[in-house]
Amino acid sequence: MTSSGRKLTGFHADLLSRNCRLKEPCKNFCRTRGTTLCSPCWTCEEWKKTILRHHRQKNVTLNWGNCSPPQWRTAYWELAKAYMPRGYSEVKTVEQCDASALLNLINSCDCFLSVDVDYVREVVHHRNKLMHSAEFSAEDEWMTRYRRSLRNLAQQFSHVPEMENAGQQMEKVLNATFSVHVTDGEQSDSASELEVGVELISQWETEFLQERLQELLRAAADGDRDDSETQGGERLKTLASFLHANADLSQTFSAELQAISSMEAEGSQEGNATKKLRTV
């Protein structure tokens, strides 16, 4: 189990030990929809109050749709998902989570009160600036600030054994050099470092794109055809065009591109149906 998993397991166990009401099973197979916990039984209502009480921000709207309330009593991960953005209902373990989910969890749940939330929000800010850019590109100034924010956040977890390896990987990516020197037809040490750096950056790029794609696809699937969804649809088209223009990325994200094409086809059919109704 990862450090985050151990932390959340302990948090979940502590909640149960402090409130005997939380130990009772759900009585009504309570369900959720979006930001609504539908007619909760008294046990799930108690869980709801407890989850809100341990949120770092007050008077917030949570994505209850991420959770399965009957499992709050037995599964710490169903509790954790209440502190994440929408669209994580199918995620069952911390290993399946992307950076966005984990950063939001740390930012929202006071289980991570020892972490300076300003460092978390700084990383989120810089990530959002890149992921929401029209061309998915960043300037040197962004990289400098992002590097600094990542290092500051990593320092908050310096006591965690797993962070040593993660920190080394992060430094390799951030300090990757793109100068290649080849001598006598043989690959030099610099070229070897380049190969490692490019591989890490490629992995980093793929993870960023995967996260952004999933975010936009979730928004498109959950949307209500309002202005925000229209903007999200345009962003999805822009990102799809970017992927199509890069053969390797187009192949890597072929499934997501197919999903986008299907959504566009459905949207086109709905639009044609609406036009026909107007002409009748």
mmCIF file of C-alpha atoms in Angstrom:
data_model
loop_
_atom_site.group_PDB
_atom_site.id
_atom_site.type_symbol
_atom_site.label_atom_id
_atom_site.label_comp_id
_atom_site.label_asym_id
_atom_site.label_seq_id
_atom_site.Cartn_x
_atom_site.Cartn_y
_atom_site.Cartn_z
ATOM 1 C CA MET A 1 0.000 0.000 0.000
ATOM 2 C CA THR A 2 1.239 3.490 -0.841
ATOM 3 C CA SER A 3 1.831 6.230 1.710
ATOM 4 C CA SER A 4 -1.422 7.954 0.684
ATOM 5 C CA GLY A 5 -3.272 4.669 1.056
ATOM 6 C CA ARG A 6 -1.881 4.139 4.551
ATOM 7 C CA LYS A 7 -2.748 7.714 5.493
ATOM 8 C CA LEU A 8 -6.330 7.346 4.304
ATOM 9 C CA THR A 9 -6.736 3.930 5.914
ATOM 10 C CA GLY A 10 -5.728 5.421 9.247
ATOM 11 C CA PHE A 11 -8.032 8.399 8.721
ATOM 12 C CA HIS A 12 -10.967 6.105 7.942
ATOM 13 C CA ALA A 13 -10.283 3.922 10.986
ATOM 14 C CA ASP A 14 -10.038 6.996 13.216
ATOM 15 C CA LEU A 15 -13.415 8.283 12.031
ATOM 16 C CA LEU A 16 -15.033 4.946 12.837
ATOM 17 C CA SER A 17 -13.461 4.811 16.289
ATOM 18 C CA ARG A 18 -14.637 8.324 17.155
ATOM 19 C CA ASN A 19 -18.233 7.973 15.969
ATOM 20 C CA CYS A 20 -20.117 4.738 16.619
ATOM 21 C CA ARG A 21 -22.936 5.848 14.293
ATOM 22 C CA LEU A 22 -20.597 5.457 11.330
ATOM 23 C CA LYS A 23 -20.199 1.758 12.112
ATOM 24 C CA GLU A 24 -23.830 1.037 11.271
ATOM 25 C CA PRO A 25 -24.509 -0.325 7.759
ATOM 26 C CA CYS A 26 -26.448 1.701 5.211
ATOM 27 C CA LYS A 27 -30.165 0.986 5.592
ATOM 28 C CA ASN A 28 -31.536 2.044 2.204
ATOM 29 C CA PHE A 29 -28.837 1.231 -0.362
ATOM 30 C CA CYS A 30 -28.400 4.997 -0.657
ATOM 31 C CA ARG A 31 -27.454 6.407 -4.037
ATOM 32 C CA THR A 32 -25.904 9.553 -5.421
ATOM 33 C CA ARG A 33 -26.317 11.661 -8.535
ATOM 34 C CA GLY A 34 -23.835 14.369 -9.411
ATOM 35 C CA THR A 35 -23.591 16.710 -6.435
ATOM 36 C CA THR A 36 -26.613 15.190 -4.697
ATOM 37 C CA LEU A 37 -26.810 12.488 -2.048
ATOM 38 C CA CYS A 38 -30.312 11.194 -2.698
ATOM 39 C CA SER A 39 -32.554 10.699 0.369
ATOM 40 C CA PRO A 40 -29.793 9.331 2.611
ATOM 41 C CA CYS A 41 -30.531 7.064 5.543
ATOM 42 C CA TRP A 42 -29.442 8.355 8.927
ATOM 43 C CA THR A 43 -26.112 6.487 8.724
ATOM 44 C CA CYS A 44 -25.204 7.970 5.338
ATOM 45 C CA GLU A 45 -26.396 11.376 6.520
ATOM 46 C CA GLU A 46 -23.935 11.054 9.397
ATOM 47 C CA TRP A 47 -21.187 10.129 6.930
ATOM 48 C CA LYS A 48 -22.104 13.165 4.833
ATOM 49 C CA LYS A 49 -21.792 15.474 7.847
ATOM 50 C CA THR A 50 -18.467 13.882 8.787
ATOM 51 C CA ILE A 51 -17.029 14.215 5.281
ATOM 52 C CA LEU A 52 -18.037 17.879 5.110
ATOM 53 C CA ARG A 53 -16.638 18.508 8.582
ATOM 54 C CA HIS A 54 -13.227 17.283 7.460
ATOM 55 C CA HIS A 55 -13.159 19.355 4.275
ATOM 56 C CA ARG A 56 -10.589 22.156 4.384
ATOM 57 C CA GLN A 57 -13.017 24.600 2.794
ATOM 58 C CA LYS A 58 -16.427 25.260 4.267
ATOM 59 C CA ASN A 59 -19.730 25.538 2.407
ATOM 60 C CA VAL A 60 -18.425 23.569 -0.559
ATOM 61 C CA THR A 61 -20.337 21.462 -3.075
ATOM 62 C CA LEU A 62 -18.953 17.938 -3.253
ATOM 63 C CA ASN A 63 -19.175 15.449 -6.085
ATOM 64 C CA TRP A 64 -21.128 12.777 -4.235
ATOM 65 C CA GLY A 65 -21.559 10.990 -7.547
ATOM 66 C CA ASN A 66 -17.998 9.718 -7.135
ATOM 67 C CA CYS A 67 -19.068 7.657 -4.136
ATOM 68 C CA SER A 68 -21.030 4.563 -3.235
ATOM 69 C CA PRO A 69 -22.464 5.525 0.199
ATOM 70 C CA PRO A 70 -23.171 1.935 1.357
ATOM 71 C CA GLN A 71 -19.407 1.319 1.120
ATOM 72 C CA TRP A 72 -18.314 4.301 3.215
ATOM 73 C CA ARG A 73 -18.318 2.127 6.321
ATOM 74 C CA THR A 74 -15.970 -0.512 4.908
ATOM 75 C CA ALA A 75 -13.975 1.080 2.076
ATOM 76 C CA TYR A 76 -11.694 4.018 2.848
ATOM 77 C CA TRP A 77 -11.377 4.762 -0.860
ATOM 78 C CA GLU A 78 -15.089 5.520 -1.255
ATOM 79 C CA LEU A 79 -14.589 8.117 1.461
ATOM 80 C CA ALA A 80 -11.544 9.608 -0.294
ATOM 81 C CA LYS A 81 -13.395 10.026 -3.597
ATOM 82 C CA ALA A 82 -15.768 12.529 -1.997
ATOM 83 C CA TYR A 83 -12.845 14.985 -1.978
ATOM 84 C CA MET A 84 -12.040 14.559 -5.684
ATOM 85 C CA PRO A 85 -13.332 16.233 -8.856
ATOM 86 C CA ARG A 86 -16.259 14.611 -10.634
ATOM 87 C CA GLY A 87 -15.772 11.549 -12.776
ATOM 88 C CA TYR A 88 -13.942 9.171 -10.421
ATOM 89 C CA SER A 89 -16.783 6.820 -9.520
ATOM 90 C CA GLU A 90 -15.107 3.860 -11.235
ATOM 91 C CA VAL A 91 -11.711 4.400 -9.611
ATOM 92 C CA LYS A 92 -11.114 1.771 -6.931
ATOM 93 C CA THR A 93 -7.538 2.355 -5.727
ATOM 94 C CA VAL A 94 -5.056 5.183 -5.299
ATOM 95 C CA GLU A 95 -2.888 3.621 -8.021
ATOM 96 C CA GLN A 96 -5.683 4.213 -10.558
ATOM 97 C CA CYS A 97 -5.849 7.932 -9.787
ATOM 98 C CA ASP A 98 -4.295 10.661 -11.876
ATOM 99 C CA ALA A 99 -2.464 13.663 -10.471
ATOM 100 C CA SER A 100 -5.551 15.883 -10.585
ATOM 101 C CA ALA A 101 -7.506 13.567 -8.284
ATOM 102 C CA LEU A 102 -4.677 13.219 -5.766
ATOM 103 C CA LEU A 103 -3.889 16.936 -5.708
ATOM 104 C CA ASN A 104 -7.553 17.745 -5.104
ATOM 105 C CA LEU A 105 -7.719 15.119 -2.370
ATOM 106 C CA ILE A 106 -4.693 16.581 -0.579
ATOM 107 C CA ASN A 107 -6.014 20.104 -1.073
ATOM 108 C CA SER A 108 -9.487 19.281 0.259
ATOM 109 C CA CYS A 109 -9.220 16.699 3.041
ATOM 110 C CA ASP A 110 -7.825 17.721 6.424
ATOM 111 C CA CYS A 111 -6.369 14.237 6.697
ATOM 112 C CA PHE A 112 -3.413 15.923 4.940
ATOM 113 C CA LEU A 113 -3.366 18.906 7.265
ATOM 114 C CA SER A 114 0.416 18.608 7.651
ATOM 115 C CA VAL A 115 0.817 19.544 3.971
ATOM 116 C CA ASP A 116 0.984 23.265 3.237
ATOM 117 C CA VAL A 117 -2.031 23.784 0.995
ATOM 118 C CA ASP A 118 -0.403 26.788 -0.703
ATOM 119 C CA TYR A 119 2.190 24.492 -2.295
ATOM 120 C CA VAL A 120 -0.558 22.183 -3.542
ATOM 121 C CA ARG A 121 -2.532 25.039 -5.056
ATOM 122 C CA GLU A 122 0.571 26.447 -6.711
ATOM 123 C CA VAL A 123 1.181 23.133 -8.496
ATOM 124 C CA VAL A 124 -2.495 22.931 -9.485
ATOM 125 C CA HIS A 125 -2.350 26.485 -10.844
ATOM 126 C CA HIS A 126 0.649 25.799 -13.075
ATOM 127 C CA ARG A 127 -0.740 22.455 -14.267
ATOM 128 C CA ASN A 128 -4.051 24.083 -15.182
ATOM 129 C CA LYS A 129 -2.281 26.831 -17.087
ATOM 130 C CA LEU A 130 -0.600 24.218 -19.278
ATOM 131 C CA MET A 131 -3.526 21.827 -19.628
ATOM 132 C CA HIS A 132 -5.982 24.585 -20.525
ATOM 133 C CA SER A 133 -3.709 26.285 -23.038
ATOM 134 C CA ALA A 134 -5.010 26.211 -26.589
ATOM 135 C CA GLU A 135 -1.846 24.661 -28.058
ATOM 136 C CA PHE A 136 -0.869 22.609 -25.014
ATOM 137 C CA SER A 137 2.495 24.357 -24.872
ATOM 138 C CA ALA A 138 4.463 26.214 -22.226
ATOM 139 C CA GLU A 139 7.197 28.825 -22.100
ATOM 140 C CA ASP A 140 10.490 28.608 -20.216
ATOM 141 C CA GLU A 141 9.117 30.863 -17.488
ATOM 142 C CA TRP A 142 6.286 28.398 -16.875
ATOM 143 C CA MET A 143 8.766 25.510 -16.579
ATOM 144 C CA THR A 144 10.857 27.457 -14.076
ATOM 145 C CA ARG A 145 7.857 28.196 -11.887
ATOM 146 C CA TYR A 146 6.444 24.704 -12.242
ATOM 147 C CA ARG A 147 9.795 23.172 -11.314
ATOM 148 C CA ARG A 148 9.950 25.311 -8.200
ATOM 149 C CA SER A 149 6.373 24.488 -7.172
ATOM 150 C CA LEU A 150 6.932 20.747 -7.661
ATOM 151 C CA ARG A 151 10.071 20.792 -5.569
ATOM 152 C CA ASN A 152 8.330 22.725 -2.812
ATOM 153 C CA LEU A 153 5.470 20.229 -2.777
ATOM 154 C CA ALA A 154 7.805 17.226 -2.892
ATOM 155 C CA GLN A 155 9.628 18.626 0.131
ATOM 156 C CA GLN A 156 6.365 18.360 2.076
ATOM 157 C CA PHE A 157 6.561 14.583 1.623
ATOM 158 C CA SER A 158 10.296 14.181 2.230
ATOM 159 C CA HIS A 159 9.548 11.846 5.150
ATOM 160 C CA VAL A 160 7.769 9.390 2.827
ATOM 161 C CA PRO A 161 10.082 6.568 1.613
ATOM 162 C CA GLU A 162 8.461 6.373 -1.838
ATOM 163 C CA MET A 163 9.212 10.042 -2.468
ATOM 164 C CA GLU A 164 12.944 9.434 -2.819
ATOM 165 C CA ASN A 165 12.508 7.520 -6.080
ATOM 166 C CA ALA A 166 9.701 9.812 -7.253
ATOM 167 C CA GLY A 167 11.886 12.830 -6.556
ATOM 168 C CA GLN A 168 14.745 11.385 -8.588
ATOM 169 C CA GLN A 169 12.424 10.726 -11.531
ATOM 170 C CA MET A 170 11.050 14.250 -11.282
ATOM 171 C CA GLU A 171 14.529 15.772 -11.309
ATOM 172 C CA LYS A 172 15.483 13.748 -14.389
ATOM 173 C CA VAL A 173 12.522 15.154 -16.277
ATOM 174 C CA LEU A 174 12.929 18.727 -15.080
ATOM 175 C CA ASN A 175 16.660 18.804 -15.720
ATOM 176 C CA ALA A 176 16.637 16.858 -18.985
ATOM 177 C CA THR A 177 19.046 18.322 -21.501
ATOM 178 C CA PHE A 178 18.439 18.181 -25.218
ATOM 179 C CA SER A 179 22.015 18.598 -26.393
ATOM 180 C CA VAL A 180 23.463 15.478 -28.045
ATOM 181 C CA HIS A 181 27.139 14.868 -28.626
ATOM 182 C CA VAL A 182 28.222 11.878 -30.715
ATOM 183 C CA THR A 183 31.884 10.943 -30.995
ATOM 184 C CA ASP A 184 33.384 8.461 -33.502
ATOM 185 C CA GLY A 185 29.962 7.090 -34.338
ATOM 186 C CA GLU A 186 29.380 5.950 -30.766
ATOM 187 C CA GLN A 187 26.755 7.227 -28.395
ATOM 188 C CA SER A 188 28.241 9.448 -25.701
ATOM 189 C CA ASP A 189 27.105 9.756 -22.098
ATOM 190 C CA SER A 190 25.222 12.926 -23.039
ATOM 191 C CA ALA A 191 23.337 11.056 -25.736
ATOM 192 C CA SER A 192 22.463 8.320 -23.259
ATOM 193 C CA GLU A 193 21.161 10.941 -20.851
ATOM 194 C CA LEU A 194 19.168 12.466 -23.694
ATOM 195 C CA GLU A 195 17.524 9.135 -24.462
ATOM 196 C CA VAL A 196 16.468 8.742 -20.831
ATOM 197 C CA GLY A 197 15.312 12.352 -20.659
ATOM 198 C CA VAL A 198 13.239 12.122 -23.818
ATOM 199 C CA GLU A 199 11.615 8.905 -22.615
ATOM 200 C CA LEU A 200 10.673 10.468 -19.287
ATOM 201 C CA ILE A 201 9.363 13.626 -20.917
ATOM 202 C CA SER A 202 7.345 11.554 -23.375
ATOM 203 C CA GLN A 203 5.810 9.672 -20.458
ATOM 204 C CA TRP A 204 5.127 12.956 -18.665
ATOM 205 C CA GLU A 205 3.505 14.436 -21.776
ATOM 206 C CA THR A 206 1.338 11.350 -22.220
ATOM 207 C CA GLU A 207 0.132 11.495 -18.623
ATOM 208 C CA PHE A 208 -0.737 15.185 -18.964
ATOM 209 C CA LEU A 209 -2.670 14.569 -22.160
ATOM 210 C CA GLN A 210 -4.420 11.520 -20.725
ATOM 211 C CA GLU A 211 -5.558 13.523 -17.726
ATOM 212 C CA ARG A 212 -6.794 16.438 -19.826
ATOM 213 C CA LEU A 213 -8.625 14.132 -22.230
ATOM 214 C CA GLN A 214 -10.387 12.288 -19.428
ATOM 215 C CA GLU A 215 -11.353 15.584 -17.803
ATOM 216 C CA LEU A 216 -12.913 16.888 -21.021
ATOM 217 C CA LEU A 217 -14.601 13.581 -21.851
ATOM 218 C CA ARG A 218 -16.139 13.422 -18.372
ATOM 219 C CA ALA A 219 -17.370 16.991 -18.722
ATOM 220 C CA ALA A 220 -18.860 16.218 -22.133
ATOM 221 C CA ALA A 221 -20.594 13.096 -20.818
ATOM 222 C CA ASP A 222 -22.005 14.894 -17.755
ATOM 223 C CA GLY A 223 -22.874 18.193 -19.453
ATOM 224 C CA ASP A 224 -26.295 19.772 -19.731
ATOM 225 C CA ARG A 225 -25.765 21.514 -23.067
ATOM 226 C CA ASP A 226 -25.029 24.839 -21.401
ATOM 227 C CA ASP A 227 -22.399 27.439 -22.297
ATOM 228 C CA SER A 228 -19.700 25.761 -20.208
ATOM 229 C CA GLU A 229 -20.250 22.470 -22.002
ATOM 230 C CA THR A 230 -20.105 24.224 -25.377
ATOM 231 C CA GLN A 231 -16.734 25.668 -24.405
ATOM 232 C CA GLY A 232 -15.635 22.230 -23.200
ATOM 233 C CA GLY A 233 -16.684 20.737 -26.522
ATOM 234 C CA GLU A 234 -14.579 23.273 -28.383
ATOM 235 C CA ARG A 235 -11.592 22.485 -26.172
ATOM 236 C CA LEU A 236 -12.118 18.793 -26.864
ATOM 237 C CA LYS A 237 -12.103 19.437 -30.614
ATOM 238 C CA THR A 238 -8.957 21.542 -30.311
ATOM 239 C CA LEU A 239 -7.168 18.842 -28.353
ATOM 240 C CA ALA A 240 -8.344 16.171 -30.800
ATOM 241 C CA SER A 241 -6.909 18.218 -33.687
ATOM 242 C CA PHE A 242 -3.617 18.497 -31.807
ATOM 243 C CA LEU A 243 -3.487 14.719 -31.328
ATOM 244 C CA HIS A 244 -4.382 13.988 -34.953
ATOM 245 C CA ALA A 245 -1.531 16.254 -36.049
ATOM 246 C CA ASN A 246 0.972 14.089 -34.148
ATOM 247 C CA ALA A 247 1.113 10.524 -35.452
ATOM 248 C CA ASP A 248 2.546 8.961 -32.283
ATOM 249 C CA LEU A 249 0.010 10.669 -30.032
ATOM 250 C CA SER A 250 -2.806 9.840 -32.425
ATOM 251 C CA GLN A 251 -1.928 6.167 -32.090
ATOM 252 C CA THR A 252 -1.501 6.314 -28.307
ATOM 253 C CA PHE A 253 -4.879 7.967 -27.809
ATOM 254 C CA SER A 254 -6.776 6.165 -30.563
ATOM 255 C CA ALA A 255 -9.490 4.979 -28.141
ATOM 256 C CA GLU A 256 -10.076 8.492 -26.805
ATOM 257 C CA LEU A 257 -10.152 9.939 -30.322
ATOM 258 C CA GLN A 258 -12.739 7.342 -31.277
ATOM 259 C CA ALA A 259 -14.829 8.370 -28.264
ATOM 260 C CA ILE A 260 -14.604 12.017 -29.341
ATOM 261 C CA SER A 261 -15.661 11.107 -32.882
ATOM 262 C CA SER A 262 -18.646 9.174 -31.523
ATOM 263 C CA MET A 263 -19.677 12.148 -29.370
ATOM 264 C CA GLU A 264 -19.414 14.494 -32.335
ATOM 265 C CA ALA A 265 -21.514 12.129 -34.451
ATOM 266 C CA GLU A 266 -24.180 11.932 -31.744
ATOM 267 C CA GLY A 267 -24.151 15.705 -31.391
ATOM 268 C CA SER A 268 -24.558 16.106 -35.139
ATOM 269 C CA GLN A 269 -27.515 13.709 -35.172
ATOM 270 C CA GLU A 270 -29.172 15.578 -32.301
ATOM 271 C CA GLY A 271 -28.622 18.865 -34.113
ATOM 272 C CA ASN A 272 -30.196 17.536 -37.309
ATOM 273 C CA ALA A 273 -33.158 16.166 -35.363
ATOM 274 C CA THR A 274 -33.679 19.564 -33.735
ATOM 275 C CA LYS A 275 -33.620 21.294 -37.122
ATOM 276 C CA LYS A 276 -36.243 18.885 -38.467
ATOM 277 C CA LEU A 277 -38.515 19.558 -35.497
ATOM 278 C CA ARG A 278 -38.238 23.290 -36.084
ATOM 279 C CA THR A 279 -39.254 22.930 -39.711
ATOM 280 C CA VAL A 280 -42.310 20.800 -38.952
#
